[in-house]
Amino acid sequence: DVQRLKNLSRLPLSPPKQKESPVTFPPLASVLDQVEAIMLKYLTLPNPHFAMVLALWIANTYTYHLFDYCGYLNIRSATPRCGKTKVLEILELLAEGTPPITTQPTPAVLFRTTRKVILLDEVDKLRNKDKDTYGEVMAILNCRFKRGSSVERVERGEKGMPVKSYPGYGP
């Protein structure tokens, strides 16, 4: 016991000073301004303020886990070939995890995916092509905006048909 106390007395009273991290991050406002500039450079938007909305949504993909709710983007146009996919391609490059664009997803893809951020294209075509699948896809998307949301499915297994819960929260 005496030896242990002697050893403890040799320890410094305050923790050693840590080297300051050489990595510094620019203020969020500066990053948002840069992303907005990228949007305005590569996209023709109906309103230039939409570029900041896109920048904020990208920031959301990095921080949504800190909140109870997560906003979605729904990009629509009355005319085809107007640049909706181009918007998704830029979001793909800048969003957390560089999520690939998924086209006409099935409900199973949406609730089984391990991706935190999902970018969907051509979902509106499901509405006219397969109304049942479209309804199921929309139901799953309608639950993803809230923390703690899940999709439950009965899974075939060796021990009966257990119910499995798939977490669904994310942008």
Short mmCIF file of N, CA and C in Angstrom, two decimals, residues 35-98:
data_model
loop_
_atom_site.label_atom_id
_atom_site.label_comp_id
_atom_site.label_asym_id
_atom_site.label_seq_id
_atom_site.Cartn_x
_atom_site.Cartn_y
_atom_site.Cartn_z
N VAL A 35 -21.67 25.67 -50.97
CA VAL A 35 -22.55 24.68 -51.59
C VAL A 35 -23.62 25.40 -52.42
N GLU A 36 -24.14 26.49 -51.90
CA GLU A 36 -25.12 27.28 -52.66
C GLU A 36 -24.50 27.74 -53.99
N ALA A 37 -23.27 28.19 -53.96
CA ALA A 37 -22.60 28.64 -55.18
C ALA A 37 -22.46 27.50 -56.18
N ILE A 38 -22.16 26.30 -55.70
CA ILE A 38 -22.07 25.13 -56.58
C ILE A 38 -23.42 24.87 -57.24
N MET A 39 -24.47 24.93 -56.44
CA MET A 39 -25.82 24.70 -56.98
C MET A 39 -26.15 25.72 -58.07
N LEU A 40 -25.85 26.97 -57.80
CA LEU A 40 -26.17 28.02 -58.76
C LEU A 40 -25.30 27.91 -60.02
N LYS A 41 -24.11 27.38 -59.87
CA LYS A 41 -23.22 27.23 -61.02
C LYS A 41 -23.70 26.13 -61.97
N TYR A 42 -24.19 25.01 -61.42
CA TYR A 42 -24.51 23.86 -62.24
C TYR A 42 -26.00 23.64 -62.50
N LEU A 43 -26.86 24.38 -61.82
CA LEU A 43 -28.30 24.18 -61.98
C LEU A 43 -28.99 25.47 -62.36
N THR A 44 -30.04 25.34 -63.12
CA THR A 44 -30.94 26.46 -63.39
C THR A 44 -32.19 26.19 -62.58
N LEU A 45 -32.37 26.97 -61.53
CA LEU A 45 -33.49 26.76 -60.61
C LEU A 45 -34.57 27.80 -60.85
N PRO A 46 -35.84 27.46 -60.58
CA PRO A 46 -36.91 28.43 -60.78
C PRO A 46 -36.79 29.64 -59.86
N ASN A 47 -36.12 29.46 -58.75
CA ASN A 47 -35.89 30.55 -57.81
C ASN A 47 -34.48 30.35 -57.25
N PRO A 48 -33.60 31.35 -57.31
CA PRO A 48 -32.23 31.16 -56.83
C PRO A 48 -32.15 30.81 -55.34
N HIS A 49 -33.17 31.13 -54.56
CA HIS A 49 -33.17 30.79 -53.13
C HIS A 49 -33.25 29.28 -52.90
N PHE A 50 -33.71 28.53 -53.91
CA PHE A 50 -33.78 27.08 -53.78
C PHE A 50 -32.38 26.48 -53.62
N ALA A 51 -31.35 27.17 -54.10
CA ALA A 51 -29.98 26.67 -53.95
C ALA A 51 -29.60 26.55 -52.48
N MET A 52 -30.03 27.52 -51.67
CA MET A 52 -29.74 27.44 -50.22
C MET A 52 -30.56 26.33 -49.58
N VAL A 53 -31.77 26.11 -50.04
CA VAL A 53 -32.58 24.99 -49.52
C VAL A 53 -31.85 23.68 -49.77
N LEU A 54 -31.30 23.52 -50.96
CA LEU A 54 -30.53 22.30 -51.27
C LEU A 54 -29.29 22.20 -50.38
N ALA A 55 -28.61 23.31 -50.17
CA ALA A 55 -27.42 23.32 -49.31
C ALA A 55 -27.79 22.93 -47.87
N LEU A 56 -28.90 23.44 -47.39
CA LEU A 56 -29.35 23.11 -46.03
C LEU A 56 -29.72 21.64 -45.92
N TRP A 57 -30.35 21.10 -46.97
CA TRP A 57 -30.70 19.68 -46.93
C TRP A 57 -29.44 18.82 -46.90
N ILE A 58 -28.42 19.21 -47.64
CA ILE A 58 -27.15 18.48 -47.61
C ILE A 58 -26.57 18.51 -46.20
N ALA A 59 -26.58 19.67 -45.56
CA ALA A 59 -26.10 19.77 -44.17
C ALA A 59 -26.93 18.87 -43.27
N ASN A 60 -28.22 18.78 -43.54
CA ASN A 60 -29.11 17.92 -42.77
C ASN A 60 -28.68 16.46 -42.82
N THR A 61 -28.14 16.02 -43.96
CA THR A 61 -27.73 14.62 -44.07
C THR A 61 -26.57 14.28 -43.13
N TYR A 62 -25.83 15.30 -42.70
CA TYR A 62 -24.72 15.09 -41.76
C TYR A 62 -25.15 15.24 -40.30
N THR A 63 -26.32 15.84 -40.07
CA THR A 63 -26.70 16.17 -38.70
C THR A 63 -28.07 15.65 -38.27
N TYR A 64 -28.81 15.01 -39.16
CA TYR A 64 -30.19 14.62 -38.85
C TYR A 64 -30.31 13.77 -37.60
N HIS A 65 -29.29 12.96 -37.30
CA HIS A 65 -29.33 12.08 -36.14
C HIS A 65 -29.41 12.86 -34.81
N LEU A 66 -29.16 14.16 -34.85
CA LEU A 66 -29.25 14.99 -33.64
C LEU A 66 -30.67 15.49 -33.38
N PHE A 67 -31.59 15.21 -34.30
CA PHE A 67 -32.94 15.76 -34.22
C PHE A 67 -33.98 14.65 -34.22
N ASP A 68 -35.19 15.00 -33.82
CA ASP A 68 -36.29 14.03 -33.79
C ASP A 68 -36.99 13.90 -35.14
N TYR A 69 -36.84 14.90 -35.98
CA TYR A 69 -37.50 14.90 -37.28
C TYR A 69 -36.50 15.27 -38.36
N CYS A 70 -36.74 14.77 -39.56
CA CYS A 70 -35.84 15.00 -40.67
C CYS A 70 -36.65 15.43 -41.89
N GLY A 71 -36.26 16.56 -42.48
CA GLY A 71 -36.97 17.05 -43.65
C GLY A 71 -36.57 16.32 -44.92
N TYR A 72 -37.51 16.25 -45.83
CA TYR A 72 -37.28 15.64 -47.14
C TYR A 72 -37.25 16.72 -48.20
N LEU A 73 -36.67 16.37 -49.32
CA LEU A 73 -36.79 17.17 -50.53
C LEU A 73 -37.67 16.39 -51.49
N ASN A 74 -38.60 17.06 -52.11
CA ASN A 74 -39.42 16.45 -53.15
C ASN A 74 -39.29 17.34 -54.37
N ILE A 75 -38.53 16.89 -55.33
CA ILE A 75 -38.23 17.70 -56.50
C ILE A 75 -39.15 17.26 -57.63
N ARG A 76 -40.01 18.19 -58.05
CA ARG A 76 -40.98 17.88 -59.10
C ARG A 76 -40.93 18.94 -60.19
N SER A 77 -41.44 18.53 -61.34
CA SER A 77 -41.56 19.47 -62.44
C SER A 77 -42.72 19.05 -63.32
N ALA A 78 -43.33 20.02 -63.97
CA ALA A 78 -44.43 19.73 -64.88
C ALA A 78 -43.91 19.17 -66.20
N THR A 79 -42.63 19.35 -66.47
CA THR A 79 -42.08 18.88 -67.74
C THR A 79 -40.95 17.89 -67.51
N PRO A 80 -40.85 16.89 -68.38
CA PRO A 80 -39.72 15.95 -68.26
C PRO A 80 -38.44 16.60 -68.77
N ARG A 81 -37.33 16.00 -68.41
CA ARG A 81 -36.00 16.41 -68.87
C ARG A 81 -35.67 17.86 -68.52
N CYS A 82 -36.05 18.25 -67.31
CA CYS A 82 -35.79 19.64 -66.91
C CYS A 82 -34.65 19.77 -65.91
N GLY A 83 -34.04 18.65 -65.51
CA GLY A 83 -32.88 18.73 -64.62
C GLY A 83 -33.07 18.13 -63.25
N LYS A 84 -34.16 17.42 -63.00
CA LYS A 84 -34.36 16.82 -61.67
C LYS A 84 -33.25 15.82 -61.35
N THR A 85 -32.90 15.00 -62.32
CA THR A 85 -31.84 14.01 -62.10
C THR A 85 -30.50 14.70 -61.89
N LYS A 86 -30.25 15.82 -62.56
CA LYS A 86 -29.01 16.57 -62.36
C LYS A 86 -28.92 17.05 -60.90
N VAL A 87 -30.04 17.50 -60.35
CA VAL A 87 -30.07 17.90 -58.93
C VAL A 87 -29.67 16.71 -58.06
N LEU A 88 -30.25 15.54 -58.35
CA LEU A 88 -29.92 14.34 -57.57
C LEU A 88 -28.44 13.97 -57.70
N GLU A 89 -27.88 14.15 -58.89
CA GLU A 89 -26.46 13.82 -59.09
C GLU A 89 -25.56 14.72 -58.24
N ILE A 90 -25.91 15.97 -58.12
CA ILE A 90 -25.12 16.87 -57.27
C ILE A 90 -25.32 16.51 -55.80
N LEU A 91 -26.56 16.22 -55.41
CA LEU A 91 -26.80 15.79 -54.03
C LEU A 91 -26.03 14.52 -53.71
N GLU A 92 -25.97 13.61 -54.68
CA GLU A 92 -25.24 12.36 -54.50
C GLU A 92 -23.77 12.62 -54.15
N LEU A 93 -23.18 13.62 -54.79
CA LEU A 93 -21.77 13.93 -54.55
C LEU A 93 -21.52 14.59 -53.20
N LEU A 94 -22.50 15.35 -52.71
CA LEU A 94 -22.27 16.17 -51.52
C LEU A 94 -22.93 15.66 -50.24
N ALA A 95 -23.91 14.79 -50.35
CA ALA A 95 -24.61 14.30 -49.16
C ALA A 95 -23.74 13.30 -48.40
N GLU A 96 -24.02 13.15 -47.13
CA GLU A 96 -23.30 12.22 -46.25
C GLU A 96 -23.29 10.82 -46.87
N GLY A 97 -22.12 10.24 -46.99
CA GLY A 97 -21.98 8.87 -47.48
C GLY A 97 -22.06 8.73 -48.98
N THR A 98 -22.11 9.83 -49.72
CA THR A 98 -22.29 9.82 -51.17
C THR A 98 -23.26 8.72 -51.61
#
